[in-house]
PDB file of N, CA, C and O in Angstrom:
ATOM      1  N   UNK Y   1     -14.392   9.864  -9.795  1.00 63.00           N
ATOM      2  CA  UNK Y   1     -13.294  10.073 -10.741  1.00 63.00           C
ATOM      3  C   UNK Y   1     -12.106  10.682  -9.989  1.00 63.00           C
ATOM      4  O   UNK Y   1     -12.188  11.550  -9.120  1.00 63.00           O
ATOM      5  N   UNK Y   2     -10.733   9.969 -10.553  1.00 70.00           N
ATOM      6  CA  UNK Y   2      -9.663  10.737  -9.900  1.00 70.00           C
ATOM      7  C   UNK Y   2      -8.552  11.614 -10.384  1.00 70.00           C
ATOM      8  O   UNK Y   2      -7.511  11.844  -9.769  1.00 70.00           O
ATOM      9  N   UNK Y   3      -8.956  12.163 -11.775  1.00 86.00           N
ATOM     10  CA  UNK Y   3      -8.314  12.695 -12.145  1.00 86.00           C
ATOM     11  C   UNK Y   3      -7.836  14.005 -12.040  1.00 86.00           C
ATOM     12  O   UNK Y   3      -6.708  14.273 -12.455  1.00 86.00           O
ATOM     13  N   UNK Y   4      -8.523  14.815 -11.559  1.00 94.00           N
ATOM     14  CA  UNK Y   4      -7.940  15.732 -10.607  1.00 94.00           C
ATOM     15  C   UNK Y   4      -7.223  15.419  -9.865  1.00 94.00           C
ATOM     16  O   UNK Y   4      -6.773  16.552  -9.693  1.00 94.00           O
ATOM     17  N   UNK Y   5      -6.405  14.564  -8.910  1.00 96.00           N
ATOM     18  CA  UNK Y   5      -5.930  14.347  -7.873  1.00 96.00           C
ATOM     19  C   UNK Y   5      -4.492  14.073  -8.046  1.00 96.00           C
ATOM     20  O   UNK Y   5      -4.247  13.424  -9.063  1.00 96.00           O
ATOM     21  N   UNK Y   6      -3.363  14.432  -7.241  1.00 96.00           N
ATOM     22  CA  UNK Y   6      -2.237  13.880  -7.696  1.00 96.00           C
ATOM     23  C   UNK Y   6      -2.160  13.162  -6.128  1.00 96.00           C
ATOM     24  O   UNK Y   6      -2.701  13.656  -5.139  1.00 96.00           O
ATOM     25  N   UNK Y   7      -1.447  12.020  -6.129  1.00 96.00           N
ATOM     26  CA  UNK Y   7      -0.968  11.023  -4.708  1.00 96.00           C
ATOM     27  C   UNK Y   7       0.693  10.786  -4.674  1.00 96.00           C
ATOM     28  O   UNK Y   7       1.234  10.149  -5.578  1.00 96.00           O
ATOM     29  N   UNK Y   8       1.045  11.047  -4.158  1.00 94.00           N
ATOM     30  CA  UNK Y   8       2.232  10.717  -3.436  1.00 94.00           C
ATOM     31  C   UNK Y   8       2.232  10.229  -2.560  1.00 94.00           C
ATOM     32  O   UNK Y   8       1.583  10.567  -1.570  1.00 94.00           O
ATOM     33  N   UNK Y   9       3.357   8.765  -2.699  1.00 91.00           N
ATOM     34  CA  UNK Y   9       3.495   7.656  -1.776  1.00 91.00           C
ATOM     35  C   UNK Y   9       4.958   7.593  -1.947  1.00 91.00           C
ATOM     36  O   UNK Y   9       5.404   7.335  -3.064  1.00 91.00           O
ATOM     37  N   UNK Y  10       5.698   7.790  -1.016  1.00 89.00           N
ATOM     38  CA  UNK Y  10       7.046   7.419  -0.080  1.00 89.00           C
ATOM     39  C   UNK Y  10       7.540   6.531  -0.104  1.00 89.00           C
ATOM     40  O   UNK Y  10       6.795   5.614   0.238  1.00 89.00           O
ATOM     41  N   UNK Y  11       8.732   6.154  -0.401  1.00 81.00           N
ATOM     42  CA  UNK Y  11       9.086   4.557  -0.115  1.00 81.00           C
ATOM     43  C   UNK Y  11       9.324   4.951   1.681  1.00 81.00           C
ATOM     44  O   UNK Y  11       9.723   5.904   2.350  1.00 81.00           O
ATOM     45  N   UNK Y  12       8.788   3.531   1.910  1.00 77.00           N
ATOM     46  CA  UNK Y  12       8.759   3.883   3.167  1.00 77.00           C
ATOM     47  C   UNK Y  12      10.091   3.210   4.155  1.00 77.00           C
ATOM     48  O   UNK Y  12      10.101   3.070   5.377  1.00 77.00           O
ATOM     49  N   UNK Y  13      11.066   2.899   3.257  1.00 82.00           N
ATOM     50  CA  UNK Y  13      12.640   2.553   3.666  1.00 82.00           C
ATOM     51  C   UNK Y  13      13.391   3.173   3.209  1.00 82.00           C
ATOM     52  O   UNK Y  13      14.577   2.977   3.475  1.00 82.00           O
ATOM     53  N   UNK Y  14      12.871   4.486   2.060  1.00 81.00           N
ATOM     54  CA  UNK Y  14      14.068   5.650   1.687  1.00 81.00           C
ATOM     55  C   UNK Y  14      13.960   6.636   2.502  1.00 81.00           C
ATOM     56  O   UNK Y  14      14.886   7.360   2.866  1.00 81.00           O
ATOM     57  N   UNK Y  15      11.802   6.778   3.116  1.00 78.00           N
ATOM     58  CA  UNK Y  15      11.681   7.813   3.580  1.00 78.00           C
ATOM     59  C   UNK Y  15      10.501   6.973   4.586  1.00 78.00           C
ATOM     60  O   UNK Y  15       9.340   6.665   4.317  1.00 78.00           O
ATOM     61  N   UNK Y  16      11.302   6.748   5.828  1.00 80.00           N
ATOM     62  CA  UNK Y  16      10.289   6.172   6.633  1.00 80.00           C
ATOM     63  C   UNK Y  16       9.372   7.083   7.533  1.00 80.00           C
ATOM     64  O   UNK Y  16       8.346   6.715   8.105  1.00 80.00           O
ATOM     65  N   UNK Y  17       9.947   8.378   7.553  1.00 84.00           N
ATOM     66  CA  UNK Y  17       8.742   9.188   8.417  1.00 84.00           C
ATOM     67  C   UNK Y  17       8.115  10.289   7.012  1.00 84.00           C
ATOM     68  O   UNK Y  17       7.613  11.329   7.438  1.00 84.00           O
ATOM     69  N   UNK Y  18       8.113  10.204   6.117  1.00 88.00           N
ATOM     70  CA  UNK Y  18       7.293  10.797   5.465  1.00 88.00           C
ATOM     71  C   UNK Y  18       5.838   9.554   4.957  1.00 88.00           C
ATOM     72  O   UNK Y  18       5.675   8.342   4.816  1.00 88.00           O
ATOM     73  N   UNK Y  19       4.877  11.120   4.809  1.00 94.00           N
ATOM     74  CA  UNK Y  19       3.295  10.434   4.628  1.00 94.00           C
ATOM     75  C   UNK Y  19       2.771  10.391   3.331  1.00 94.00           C
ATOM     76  O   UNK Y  19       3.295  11.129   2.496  1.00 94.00           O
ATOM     77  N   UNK Y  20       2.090   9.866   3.088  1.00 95.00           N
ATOM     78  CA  UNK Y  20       0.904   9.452   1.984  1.00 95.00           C
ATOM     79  C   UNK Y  20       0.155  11.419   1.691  1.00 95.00           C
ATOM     80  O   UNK Y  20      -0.560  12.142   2.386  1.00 95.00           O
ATOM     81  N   UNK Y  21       0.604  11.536   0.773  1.00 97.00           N
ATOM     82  CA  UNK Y  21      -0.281  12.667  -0.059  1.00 97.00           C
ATOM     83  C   UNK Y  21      -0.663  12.880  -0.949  1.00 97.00           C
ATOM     84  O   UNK Y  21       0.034  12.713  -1.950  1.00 97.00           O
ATOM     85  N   UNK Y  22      -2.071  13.397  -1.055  1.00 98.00           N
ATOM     86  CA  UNK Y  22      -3.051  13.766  -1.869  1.00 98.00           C
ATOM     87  C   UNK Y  22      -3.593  15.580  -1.700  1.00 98.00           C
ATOM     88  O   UNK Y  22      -4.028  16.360  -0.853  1.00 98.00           O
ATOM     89  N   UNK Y  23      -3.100  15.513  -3.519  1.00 98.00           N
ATOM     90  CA  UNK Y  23      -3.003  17.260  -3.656  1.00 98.00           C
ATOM     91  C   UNK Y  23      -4.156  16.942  -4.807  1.00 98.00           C
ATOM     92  O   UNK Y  23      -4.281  15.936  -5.505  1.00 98.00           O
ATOM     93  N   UNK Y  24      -5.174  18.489  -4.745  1.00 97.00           N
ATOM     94  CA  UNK Y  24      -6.076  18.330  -5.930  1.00 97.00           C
ATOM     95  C   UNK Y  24      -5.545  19.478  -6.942  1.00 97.00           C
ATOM     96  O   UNK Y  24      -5.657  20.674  -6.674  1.00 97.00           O
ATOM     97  N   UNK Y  25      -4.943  18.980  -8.158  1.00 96.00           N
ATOM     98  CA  UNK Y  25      -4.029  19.910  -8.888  1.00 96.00           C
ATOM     99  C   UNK Y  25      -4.748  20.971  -9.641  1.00 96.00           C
ATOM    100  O   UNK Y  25      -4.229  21.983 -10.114  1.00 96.00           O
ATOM    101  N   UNK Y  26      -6.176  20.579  -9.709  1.00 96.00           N
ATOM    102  CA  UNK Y  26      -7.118  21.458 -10.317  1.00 96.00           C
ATOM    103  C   UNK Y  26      -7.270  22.693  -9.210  1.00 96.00           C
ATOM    104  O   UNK Y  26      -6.930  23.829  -9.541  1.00 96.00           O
ATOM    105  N   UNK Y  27      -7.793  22.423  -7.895  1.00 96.00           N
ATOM    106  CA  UNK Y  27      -7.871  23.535  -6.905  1.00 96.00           C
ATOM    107  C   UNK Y  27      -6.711  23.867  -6.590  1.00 96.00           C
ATOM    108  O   UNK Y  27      -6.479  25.071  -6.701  1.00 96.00           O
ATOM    109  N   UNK Y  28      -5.617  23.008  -6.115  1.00 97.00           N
ATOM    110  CA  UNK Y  28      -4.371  23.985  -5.567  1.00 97.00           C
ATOM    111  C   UNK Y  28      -3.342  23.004  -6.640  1.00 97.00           C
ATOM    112  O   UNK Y  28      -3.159  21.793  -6.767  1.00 97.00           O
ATOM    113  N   UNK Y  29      -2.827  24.190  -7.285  1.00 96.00           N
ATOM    114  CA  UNK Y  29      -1.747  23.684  -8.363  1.00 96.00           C
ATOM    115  C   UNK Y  29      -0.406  22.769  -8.093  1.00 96.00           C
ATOM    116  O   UNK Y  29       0.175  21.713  -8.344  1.00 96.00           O
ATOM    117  N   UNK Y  30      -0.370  24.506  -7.104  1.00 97.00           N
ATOM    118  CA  UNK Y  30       1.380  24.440  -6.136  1.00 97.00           C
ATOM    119  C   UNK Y  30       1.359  23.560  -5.252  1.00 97.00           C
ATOM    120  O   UNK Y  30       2.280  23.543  -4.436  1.00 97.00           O
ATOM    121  N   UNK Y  31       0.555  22.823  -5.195  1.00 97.00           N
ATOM    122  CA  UNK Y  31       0.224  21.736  -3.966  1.00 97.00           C
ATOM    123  C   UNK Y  31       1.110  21.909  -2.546  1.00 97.00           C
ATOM    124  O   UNK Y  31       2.201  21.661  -2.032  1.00 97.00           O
ATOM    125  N   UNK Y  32      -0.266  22.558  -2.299  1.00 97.00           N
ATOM    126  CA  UNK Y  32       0.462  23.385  -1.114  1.00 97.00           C
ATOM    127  C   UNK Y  32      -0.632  22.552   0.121  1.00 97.00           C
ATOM    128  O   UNK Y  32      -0.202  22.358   1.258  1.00 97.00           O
ATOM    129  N   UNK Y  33      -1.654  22.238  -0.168  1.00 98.00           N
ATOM    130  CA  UNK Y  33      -2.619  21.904   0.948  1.00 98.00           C
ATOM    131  C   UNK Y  33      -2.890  19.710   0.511  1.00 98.00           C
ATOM    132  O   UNK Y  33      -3.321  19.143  -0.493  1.00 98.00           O
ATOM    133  N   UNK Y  34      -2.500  19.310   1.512  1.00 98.00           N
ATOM    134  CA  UNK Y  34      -2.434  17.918   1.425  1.00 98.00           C
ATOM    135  C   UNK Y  34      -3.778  17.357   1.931  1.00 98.00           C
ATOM    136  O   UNK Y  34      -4.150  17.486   3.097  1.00 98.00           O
ATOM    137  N   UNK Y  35      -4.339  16.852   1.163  1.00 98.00           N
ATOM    138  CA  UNK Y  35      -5.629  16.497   1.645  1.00 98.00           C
ATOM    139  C   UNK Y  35      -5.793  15.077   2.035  1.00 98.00           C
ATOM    140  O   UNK Y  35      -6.865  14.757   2.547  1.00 98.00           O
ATOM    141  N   UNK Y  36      -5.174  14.475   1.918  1.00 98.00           N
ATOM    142  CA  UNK Y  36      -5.328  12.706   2.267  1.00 98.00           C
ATOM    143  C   UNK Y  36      -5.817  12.539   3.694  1.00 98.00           C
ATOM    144  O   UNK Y  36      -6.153  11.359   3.790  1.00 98.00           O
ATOM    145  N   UNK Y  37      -5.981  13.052   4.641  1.00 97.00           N
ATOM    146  CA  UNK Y  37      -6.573  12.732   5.725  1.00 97.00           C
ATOM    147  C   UNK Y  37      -7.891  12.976   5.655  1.00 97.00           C
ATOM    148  O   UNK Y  37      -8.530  12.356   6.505  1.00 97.00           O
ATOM    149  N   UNK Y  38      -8.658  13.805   4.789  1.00 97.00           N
ATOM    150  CA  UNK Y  38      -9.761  14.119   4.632  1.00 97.00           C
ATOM    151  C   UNK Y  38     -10.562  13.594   3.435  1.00 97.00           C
ATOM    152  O   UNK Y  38     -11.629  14.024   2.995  1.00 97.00           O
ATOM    153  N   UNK Y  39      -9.734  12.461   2.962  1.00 97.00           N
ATOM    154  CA  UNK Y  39     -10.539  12.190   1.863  1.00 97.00           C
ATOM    155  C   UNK Y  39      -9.876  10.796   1.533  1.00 97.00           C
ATOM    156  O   UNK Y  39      -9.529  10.456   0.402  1.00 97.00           O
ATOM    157  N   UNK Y  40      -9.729   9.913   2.859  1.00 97.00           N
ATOM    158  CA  UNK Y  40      -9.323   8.112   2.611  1.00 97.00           C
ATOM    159  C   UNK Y  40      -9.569   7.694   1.497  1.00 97.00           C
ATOM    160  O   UNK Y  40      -8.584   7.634   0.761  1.00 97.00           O
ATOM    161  N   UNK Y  41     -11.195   7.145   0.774  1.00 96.00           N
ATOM    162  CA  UNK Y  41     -11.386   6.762  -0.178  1.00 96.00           C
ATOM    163  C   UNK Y  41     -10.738   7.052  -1.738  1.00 96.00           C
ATOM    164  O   UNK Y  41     -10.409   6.194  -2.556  1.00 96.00           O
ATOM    165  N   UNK Y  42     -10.675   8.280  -1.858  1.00 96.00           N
ATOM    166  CA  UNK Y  42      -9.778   8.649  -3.224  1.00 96.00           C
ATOM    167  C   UNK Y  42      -8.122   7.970  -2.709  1.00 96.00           C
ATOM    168  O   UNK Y  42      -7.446   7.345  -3.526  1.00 96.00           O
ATOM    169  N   UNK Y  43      -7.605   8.222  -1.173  1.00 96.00           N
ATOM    170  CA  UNK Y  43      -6.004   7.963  -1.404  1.00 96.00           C
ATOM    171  C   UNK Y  43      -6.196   6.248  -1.420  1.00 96.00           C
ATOM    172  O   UNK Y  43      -5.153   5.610  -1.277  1.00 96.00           O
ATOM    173  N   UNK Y  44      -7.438   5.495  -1.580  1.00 96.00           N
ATOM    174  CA  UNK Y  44      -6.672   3.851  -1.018  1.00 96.00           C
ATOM    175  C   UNK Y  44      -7.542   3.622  -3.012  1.00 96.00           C
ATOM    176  O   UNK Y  44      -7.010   2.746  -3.695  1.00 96.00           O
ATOM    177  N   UNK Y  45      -8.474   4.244  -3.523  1.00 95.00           N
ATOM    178  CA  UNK Y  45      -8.525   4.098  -5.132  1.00 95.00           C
ATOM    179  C   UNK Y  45      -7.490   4.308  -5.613  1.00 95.00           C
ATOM    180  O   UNK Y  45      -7.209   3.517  -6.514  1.00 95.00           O
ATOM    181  N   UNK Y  46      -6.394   5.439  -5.295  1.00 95.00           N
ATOM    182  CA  UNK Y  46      -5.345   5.983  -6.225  1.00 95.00           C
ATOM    183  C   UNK Y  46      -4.385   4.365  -5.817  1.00 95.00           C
ATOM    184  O   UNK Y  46      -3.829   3.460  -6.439  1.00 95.00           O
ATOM    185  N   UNK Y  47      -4.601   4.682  -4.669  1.00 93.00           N
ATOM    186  CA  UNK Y  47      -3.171   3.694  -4.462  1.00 93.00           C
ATOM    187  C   UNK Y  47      -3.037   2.378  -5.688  1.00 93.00           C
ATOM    188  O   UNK Y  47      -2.147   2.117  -6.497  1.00 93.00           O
ATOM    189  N   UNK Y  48      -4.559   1.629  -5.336  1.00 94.00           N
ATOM    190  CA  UNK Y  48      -4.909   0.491  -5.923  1.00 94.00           C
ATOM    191  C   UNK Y  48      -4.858   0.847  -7.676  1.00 94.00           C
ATOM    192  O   UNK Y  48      -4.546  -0.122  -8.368  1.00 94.00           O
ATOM    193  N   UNK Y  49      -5.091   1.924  -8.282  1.00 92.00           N
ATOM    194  CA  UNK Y  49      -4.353   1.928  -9.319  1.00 92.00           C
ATOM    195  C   UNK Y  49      -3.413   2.089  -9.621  1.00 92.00           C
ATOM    196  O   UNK Y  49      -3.219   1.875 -10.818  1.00 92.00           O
ATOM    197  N   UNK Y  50      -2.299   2.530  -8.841  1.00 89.00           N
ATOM    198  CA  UNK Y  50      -0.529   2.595  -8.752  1.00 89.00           C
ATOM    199  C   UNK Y  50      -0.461   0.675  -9.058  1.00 89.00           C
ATOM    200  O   UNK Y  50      -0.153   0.035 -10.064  1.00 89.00           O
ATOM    201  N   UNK Y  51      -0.968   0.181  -7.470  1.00 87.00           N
ATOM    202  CA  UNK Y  51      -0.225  -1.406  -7.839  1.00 87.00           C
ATOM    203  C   UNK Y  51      -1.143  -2.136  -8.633  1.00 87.00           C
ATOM    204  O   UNK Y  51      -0.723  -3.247  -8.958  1.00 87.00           O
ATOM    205  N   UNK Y  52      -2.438  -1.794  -9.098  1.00 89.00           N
ATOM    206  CA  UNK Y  52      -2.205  -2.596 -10.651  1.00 89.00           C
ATOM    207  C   UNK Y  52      -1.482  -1.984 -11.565  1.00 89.00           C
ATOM    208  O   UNK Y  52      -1.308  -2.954 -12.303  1.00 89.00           O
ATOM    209  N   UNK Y  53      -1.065  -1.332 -11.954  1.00 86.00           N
ATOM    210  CA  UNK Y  53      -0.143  -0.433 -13.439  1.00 86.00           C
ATOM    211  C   UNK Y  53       1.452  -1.423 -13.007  1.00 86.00           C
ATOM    212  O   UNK Y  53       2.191  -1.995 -13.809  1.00 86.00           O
ATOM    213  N   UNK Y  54       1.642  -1.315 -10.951  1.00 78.00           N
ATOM    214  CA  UNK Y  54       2.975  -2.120 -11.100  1.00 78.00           C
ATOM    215  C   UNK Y  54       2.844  -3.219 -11.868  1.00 78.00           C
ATOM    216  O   UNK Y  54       3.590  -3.231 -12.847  1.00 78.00           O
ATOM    217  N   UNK Y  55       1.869  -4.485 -11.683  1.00 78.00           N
ATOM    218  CA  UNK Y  55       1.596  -5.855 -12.236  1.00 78.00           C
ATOM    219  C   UNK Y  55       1.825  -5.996 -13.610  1.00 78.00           C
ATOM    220  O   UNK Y  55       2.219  -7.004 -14.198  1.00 78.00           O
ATOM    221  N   UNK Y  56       1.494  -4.709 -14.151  1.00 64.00           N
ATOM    222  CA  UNK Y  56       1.184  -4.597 -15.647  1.00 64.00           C
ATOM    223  C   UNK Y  56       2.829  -4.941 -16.324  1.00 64.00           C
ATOM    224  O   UNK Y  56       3.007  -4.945 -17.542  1.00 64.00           O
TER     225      UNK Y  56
END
């Protein structure tokens, strides 16, 4: 489940050196600690529900 999780994704031609992040809003609110390197599988699920909702 990913509902704890918030993801942030960059356009990556507004903001080409910023990264892919994943904050867990339940443990750290202020999203202060970025976890997406430590946890691939939740950031490439989140993603894949971003671009189906785009299709929609």
């Amino acid at each position: 489940m990913t509902d704890s999780y918030k993801l942030i994704v960059p356009n990556s031609k507004n903001r080409p050196n910023e990264k892919v992040q994943l904050f867990n809003i339940y443990e750290d609110p202020l999203e202060q600690t970025d976890i997406a390197d430590e946890n691939p599988s939740i950031v490439e699920e989140l993603k894949k529900k971003i671009e189906e909702s785009w299709k929609n």
